[in-house]
Tab-separated table of N, CA and C in Angstrom:
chain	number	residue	atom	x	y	z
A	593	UNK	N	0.816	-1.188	0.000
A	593	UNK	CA	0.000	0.000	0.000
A	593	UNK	C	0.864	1.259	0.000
A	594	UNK	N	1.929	1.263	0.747
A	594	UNK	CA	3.030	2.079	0.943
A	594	UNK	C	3.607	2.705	-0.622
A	595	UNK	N	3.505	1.588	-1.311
A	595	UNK	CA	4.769	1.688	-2.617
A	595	UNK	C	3.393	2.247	-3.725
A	596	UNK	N	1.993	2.295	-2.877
A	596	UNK	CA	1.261	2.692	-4.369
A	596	UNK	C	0.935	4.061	-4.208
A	597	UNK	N	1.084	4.102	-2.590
A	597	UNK	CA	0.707	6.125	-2.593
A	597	UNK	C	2.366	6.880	-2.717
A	598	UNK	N	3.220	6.253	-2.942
A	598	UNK	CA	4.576	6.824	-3.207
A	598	UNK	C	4.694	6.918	-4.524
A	599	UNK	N	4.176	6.327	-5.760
A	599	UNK	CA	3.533	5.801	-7.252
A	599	UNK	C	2.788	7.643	-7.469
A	600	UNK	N	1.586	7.761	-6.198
A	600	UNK	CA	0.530	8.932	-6.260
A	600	UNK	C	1.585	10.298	-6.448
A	601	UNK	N	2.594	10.308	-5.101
A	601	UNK	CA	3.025	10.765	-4.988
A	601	UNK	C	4.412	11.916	-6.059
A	602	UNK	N	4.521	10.556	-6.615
A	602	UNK	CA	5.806	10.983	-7.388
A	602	UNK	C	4.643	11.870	-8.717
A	603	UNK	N	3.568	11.461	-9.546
A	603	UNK	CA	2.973	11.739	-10.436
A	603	UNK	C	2.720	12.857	-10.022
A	604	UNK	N	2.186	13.345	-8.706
A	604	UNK	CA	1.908	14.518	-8.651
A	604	UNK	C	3.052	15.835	-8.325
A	605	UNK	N	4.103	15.253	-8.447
A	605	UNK	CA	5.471	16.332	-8.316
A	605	UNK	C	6.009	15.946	-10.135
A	606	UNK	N	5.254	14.916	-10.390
A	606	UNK	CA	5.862	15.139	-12.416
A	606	UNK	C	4.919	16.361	-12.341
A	607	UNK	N	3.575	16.653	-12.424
A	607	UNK	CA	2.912	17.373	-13.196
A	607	UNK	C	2.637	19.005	-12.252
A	608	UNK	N	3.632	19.353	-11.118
A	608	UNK	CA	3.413	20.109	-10.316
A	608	UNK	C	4.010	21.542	-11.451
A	609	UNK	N	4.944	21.283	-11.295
A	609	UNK	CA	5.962	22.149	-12.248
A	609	UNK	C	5.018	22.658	-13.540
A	610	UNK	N	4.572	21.891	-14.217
A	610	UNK	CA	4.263	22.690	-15.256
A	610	UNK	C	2.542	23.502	-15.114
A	611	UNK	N	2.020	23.012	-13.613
A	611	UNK	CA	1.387	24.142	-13.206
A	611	UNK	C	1.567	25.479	-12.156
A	612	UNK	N	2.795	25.240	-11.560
A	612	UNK	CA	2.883	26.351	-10.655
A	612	UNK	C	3.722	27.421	-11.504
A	613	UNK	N	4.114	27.418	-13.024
A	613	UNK	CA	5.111	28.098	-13.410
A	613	UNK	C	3.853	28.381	-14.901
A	614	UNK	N	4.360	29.532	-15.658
A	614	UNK	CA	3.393	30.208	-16.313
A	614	UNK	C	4.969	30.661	-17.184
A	615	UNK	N	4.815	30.207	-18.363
A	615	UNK	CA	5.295	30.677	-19.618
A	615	UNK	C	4.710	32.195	-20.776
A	616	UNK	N	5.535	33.288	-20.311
A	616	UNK	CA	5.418	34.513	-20.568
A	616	UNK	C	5.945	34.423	-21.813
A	617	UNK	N	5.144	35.644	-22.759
A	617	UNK	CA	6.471	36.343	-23.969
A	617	UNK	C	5.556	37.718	-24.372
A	618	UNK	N	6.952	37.821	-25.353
A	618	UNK	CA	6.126	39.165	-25.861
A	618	UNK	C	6.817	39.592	-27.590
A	619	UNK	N	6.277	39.726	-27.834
A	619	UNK	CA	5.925	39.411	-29.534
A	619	UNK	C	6.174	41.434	-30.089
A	620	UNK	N	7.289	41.571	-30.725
A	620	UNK	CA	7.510	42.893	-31.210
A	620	UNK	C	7.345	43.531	-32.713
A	621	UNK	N	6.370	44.028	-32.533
A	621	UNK	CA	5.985	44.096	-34.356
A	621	UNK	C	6.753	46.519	-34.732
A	622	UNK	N	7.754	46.332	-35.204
A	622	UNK	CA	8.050	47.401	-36.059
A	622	UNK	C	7.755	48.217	-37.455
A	623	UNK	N	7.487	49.191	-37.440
A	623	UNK	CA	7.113	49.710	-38.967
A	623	UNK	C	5.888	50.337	-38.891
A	624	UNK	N	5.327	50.642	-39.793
A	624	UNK	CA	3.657	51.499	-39.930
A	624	UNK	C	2.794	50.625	-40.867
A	625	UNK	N	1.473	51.090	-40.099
A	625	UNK	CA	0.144	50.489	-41.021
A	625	UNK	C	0.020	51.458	-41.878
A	626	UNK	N	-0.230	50.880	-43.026
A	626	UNK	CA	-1.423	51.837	-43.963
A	626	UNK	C	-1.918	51.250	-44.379
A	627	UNK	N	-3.152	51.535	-44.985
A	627	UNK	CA	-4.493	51.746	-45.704
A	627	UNK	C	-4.218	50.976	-46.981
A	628	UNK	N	-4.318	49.655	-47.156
A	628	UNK	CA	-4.136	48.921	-48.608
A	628	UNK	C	-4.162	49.765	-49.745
A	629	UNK	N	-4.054	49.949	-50.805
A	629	UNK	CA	-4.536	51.009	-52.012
A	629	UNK	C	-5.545	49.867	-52.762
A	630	UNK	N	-5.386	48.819	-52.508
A	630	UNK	CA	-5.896	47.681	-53.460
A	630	UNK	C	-6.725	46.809	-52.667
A	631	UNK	N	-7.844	46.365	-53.395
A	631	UNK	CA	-9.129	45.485	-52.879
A	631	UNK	C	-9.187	44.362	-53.133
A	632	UNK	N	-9.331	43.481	-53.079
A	632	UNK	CA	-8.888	42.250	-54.110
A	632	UNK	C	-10.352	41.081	-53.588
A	633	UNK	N	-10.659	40.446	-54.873
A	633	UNK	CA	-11.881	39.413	-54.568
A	633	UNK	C	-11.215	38.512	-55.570
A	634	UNK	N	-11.571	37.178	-55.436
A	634	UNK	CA	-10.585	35.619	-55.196
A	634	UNK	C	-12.335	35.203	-55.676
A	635	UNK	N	-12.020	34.422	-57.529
A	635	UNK	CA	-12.914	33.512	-57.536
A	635	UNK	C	-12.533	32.232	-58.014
A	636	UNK	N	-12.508	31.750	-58.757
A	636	UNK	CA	-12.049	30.308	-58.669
A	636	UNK	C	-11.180	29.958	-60.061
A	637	UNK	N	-10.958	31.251	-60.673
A	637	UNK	CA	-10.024	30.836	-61.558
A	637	UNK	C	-9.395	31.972	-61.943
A	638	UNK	N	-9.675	33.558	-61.150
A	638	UNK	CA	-8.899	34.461	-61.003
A	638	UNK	C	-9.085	35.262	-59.974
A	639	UNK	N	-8.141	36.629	-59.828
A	639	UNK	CA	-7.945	37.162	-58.356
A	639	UNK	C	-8.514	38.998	-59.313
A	640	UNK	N	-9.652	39.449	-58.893
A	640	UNK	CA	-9.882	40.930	-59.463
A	640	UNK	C	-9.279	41.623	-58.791
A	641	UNK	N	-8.519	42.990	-58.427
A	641	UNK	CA	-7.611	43.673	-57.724
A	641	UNK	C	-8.323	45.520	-58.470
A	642	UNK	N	-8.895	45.929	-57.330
A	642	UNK	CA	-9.370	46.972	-57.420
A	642	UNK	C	-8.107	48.056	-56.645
A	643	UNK	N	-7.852	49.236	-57.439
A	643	UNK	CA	-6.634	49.940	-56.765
A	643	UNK	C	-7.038	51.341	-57.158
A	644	UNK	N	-6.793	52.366	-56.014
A	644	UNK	CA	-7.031	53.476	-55.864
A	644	UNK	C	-6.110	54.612	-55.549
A	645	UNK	N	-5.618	55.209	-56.108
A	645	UNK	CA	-4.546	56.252	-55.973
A	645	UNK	C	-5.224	57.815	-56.525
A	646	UNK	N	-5.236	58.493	-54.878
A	646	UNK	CA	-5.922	59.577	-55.557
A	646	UNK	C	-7.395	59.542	-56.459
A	647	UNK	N	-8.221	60.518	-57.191
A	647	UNK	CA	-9.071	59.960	-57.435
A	647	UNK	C	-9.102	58.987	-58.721
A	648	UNK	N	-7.964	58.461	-59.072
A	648	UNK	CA	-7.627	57.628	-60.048
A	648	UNK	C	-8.297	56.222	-59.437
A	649	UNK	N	-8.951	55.309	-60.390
A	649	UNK	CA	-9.226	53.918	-59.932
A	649	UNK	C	-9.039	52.964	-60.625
A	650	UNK	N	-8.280	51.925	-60.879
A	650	UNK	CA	-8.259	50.867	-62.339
A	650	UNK	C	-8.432	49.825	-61.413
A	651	UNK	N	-8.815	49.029	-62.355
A	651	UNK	CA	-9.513	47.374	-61.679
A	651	UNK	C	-8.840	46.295	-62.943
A	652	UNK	N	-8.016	45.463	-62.571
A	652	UNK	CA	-7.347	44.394	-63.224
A	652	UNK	C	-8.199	43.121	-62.880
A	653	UNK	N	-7.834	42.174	-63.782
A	653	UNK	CA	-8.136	40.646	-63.332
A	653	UNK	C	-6.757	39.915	-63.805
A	654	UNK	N	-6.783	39.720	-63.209
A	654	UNK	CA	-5.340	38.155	-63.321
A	654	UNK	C	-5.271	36.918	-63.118
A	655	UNK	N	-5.449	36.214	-63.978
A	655	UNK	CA	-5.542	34.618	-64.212
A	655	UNK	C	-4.885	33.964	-63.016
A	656	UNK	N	-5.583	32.703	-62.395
A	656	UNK	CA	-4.936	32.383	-60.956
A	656	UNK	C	-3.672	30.974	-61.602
A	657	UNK	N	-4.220	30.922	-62.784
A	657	UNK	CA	-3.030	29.883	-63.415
A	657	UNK	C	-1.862	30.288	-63.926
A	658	UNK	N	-1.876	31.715	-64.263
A	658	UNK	CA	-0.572	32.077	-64.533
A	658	UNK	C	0.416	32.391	-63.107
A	659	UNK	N	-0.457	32.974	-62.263
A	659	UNK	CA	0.719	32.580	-60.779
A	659	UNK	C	0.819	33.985	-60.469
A	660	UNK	N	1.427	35.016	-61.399
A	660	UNK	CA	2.013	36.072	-60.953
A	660	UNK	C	1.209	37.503	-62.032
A	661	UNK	N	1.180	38.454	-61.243
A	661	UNK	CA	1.011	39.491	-62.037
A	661	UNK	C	1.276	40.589	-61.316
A	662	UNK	N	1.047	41.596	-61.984
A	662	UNK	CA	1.526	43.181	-61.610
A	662	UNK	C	-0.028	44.214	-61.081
A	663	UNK	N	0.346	44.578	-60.215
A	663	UNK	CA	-1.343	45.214	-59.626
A	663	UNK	C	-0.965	46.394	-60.619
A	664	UNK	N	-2.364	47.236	-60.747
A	664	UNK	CA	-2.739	48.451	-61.437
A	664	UNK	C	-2.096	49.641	-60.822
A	665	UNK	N	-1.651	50.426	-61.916
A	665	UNK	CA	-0.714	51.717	-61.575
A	665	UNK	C	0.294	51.449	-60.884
A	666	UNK	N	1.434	49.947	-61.138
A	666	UNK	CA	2.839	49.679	-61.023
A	666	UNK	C	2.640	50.065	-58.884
A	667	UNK	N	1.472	49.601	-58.473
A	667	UNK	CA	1.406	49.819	-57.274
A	667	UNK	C	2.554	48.558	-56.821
A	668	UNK	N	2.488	47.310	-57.024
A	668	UNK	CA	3.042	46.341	-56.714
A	668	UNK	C	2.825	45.289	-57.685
A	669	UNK	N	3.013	44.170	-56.861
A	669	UNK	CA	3.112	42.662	-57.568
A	669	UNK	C	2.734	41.555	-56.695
A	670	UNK	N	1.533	40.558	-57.381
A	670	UNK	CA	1.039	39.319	-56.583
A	670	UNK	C	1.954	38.071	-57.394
A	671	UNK	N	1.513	36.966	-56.368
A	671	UNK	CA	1.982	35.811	-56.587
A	671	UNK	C	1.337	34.734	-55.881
A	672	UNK	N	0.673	33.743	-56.855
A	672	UNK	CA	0.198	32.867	-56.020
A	672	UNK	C	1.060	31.141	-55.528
A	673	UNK	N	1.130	30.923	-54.395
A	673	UNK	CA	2.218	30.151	-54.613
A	673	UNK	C	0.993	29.103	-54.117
A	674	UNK	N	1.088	27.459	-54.403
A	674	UNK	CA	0.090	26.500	-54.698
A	674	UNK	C	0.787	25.568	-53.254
A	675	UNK	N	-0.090	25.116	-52.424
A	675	UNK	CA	0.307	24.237	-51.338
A	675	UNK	C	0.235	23.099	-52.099
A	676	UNK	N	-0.665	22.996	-52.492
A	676	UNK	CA	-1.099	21.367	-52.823
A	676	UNK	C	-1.089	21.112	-54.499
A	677	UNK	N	-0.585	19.974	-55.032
A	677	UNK	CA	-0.482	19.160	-56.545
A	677	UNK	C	-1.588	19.614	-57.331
A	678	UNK	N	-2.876	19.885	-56.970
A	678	UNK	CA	-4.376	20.047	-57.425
A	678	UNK	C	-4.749	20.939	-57.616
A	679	UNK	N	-3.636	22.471	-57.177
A	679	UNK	CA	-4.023	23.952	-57.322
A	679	UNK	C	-5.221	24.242	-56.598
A	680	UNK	N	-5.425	23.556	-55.346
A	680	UNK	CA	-6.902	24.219	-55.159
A	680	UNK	C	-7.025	24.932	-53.610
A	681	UNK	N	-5.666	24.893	-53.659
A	681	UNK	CA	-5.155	25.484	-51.829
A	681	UNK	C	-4.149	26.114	-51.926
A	682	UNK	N	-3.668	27.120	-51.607
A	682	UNK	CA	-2.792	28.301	-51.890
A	682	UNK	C	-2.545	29.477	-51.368
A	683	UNK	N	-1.943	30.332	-51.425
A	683	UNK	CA	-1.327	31.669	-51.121
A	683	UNK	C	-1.301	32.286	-51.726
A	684	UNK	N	-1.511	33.779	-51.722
A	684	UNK	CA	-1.803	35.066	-52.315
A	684	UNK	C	-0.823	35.623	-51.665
A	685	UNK	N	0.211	35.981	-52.013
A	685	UNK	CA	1.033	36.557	-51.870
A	685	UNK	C	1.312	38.469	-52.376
A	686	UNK	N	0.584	39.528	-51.836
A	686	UNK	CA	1.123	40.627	-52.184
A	686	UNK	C	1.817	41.669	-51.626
A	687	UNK	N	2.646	42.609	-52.621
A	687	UNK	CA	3.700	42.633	-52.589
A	687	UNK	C	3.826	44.534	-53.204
A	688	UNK	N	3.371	44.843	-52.025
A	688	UNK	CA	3.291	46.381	-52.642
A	688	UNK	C	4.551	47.138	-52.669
A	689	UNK	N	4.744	48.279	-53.389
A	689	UNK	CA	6.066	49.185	-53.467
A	689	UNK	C	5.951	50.789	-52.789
């Protein structure tokens, strides 16, 4: 009986530690927000990219099979990079200047 509450015993000094102690951090983000210039809607075989500079507005479409293109008024550049063999899971990658 001795050797089974010493069994209790020990389990509850394994799992003491990782409740009396509390794992802190702190996460540092640098630089400025702004205001996207570009809107973008995702349908199933291209990405439309609405962009606004001033009261200027152009609206592109870009094929999601070619991968890469250039947003309107040389604002930047997308890229879609493909997780999966089947193209049907992926990343939008943009890439403003």
């Amino acid at each position: 009986m001795k050797s089974l509450s010493g069994i209790g015993l020990v389990i509850i000094l394994f799992f003491l530690p990782s409740v009396a102690f509390s794992y802190t951090g702190r996460i540092i983000f640098t630089g400025y927000l702004y205001q996207s210039p570009c809107m973008h809607s995702i349908s199933s075989n291209s990405v439309i990219f609405s962009c606004q500079q001033g009261k200027n507005k152009t609206i592109r479409k870009i094929s999601l099979s070619s991968g890469n293109g250039y947003l309107p008024m040389g604002l930047g550049t997308s890229k879609v990079k493909w997780i999966n063999r089947e193209h049907s899971l992926g990343v939008l990658e943009i890439a403003y200047r």
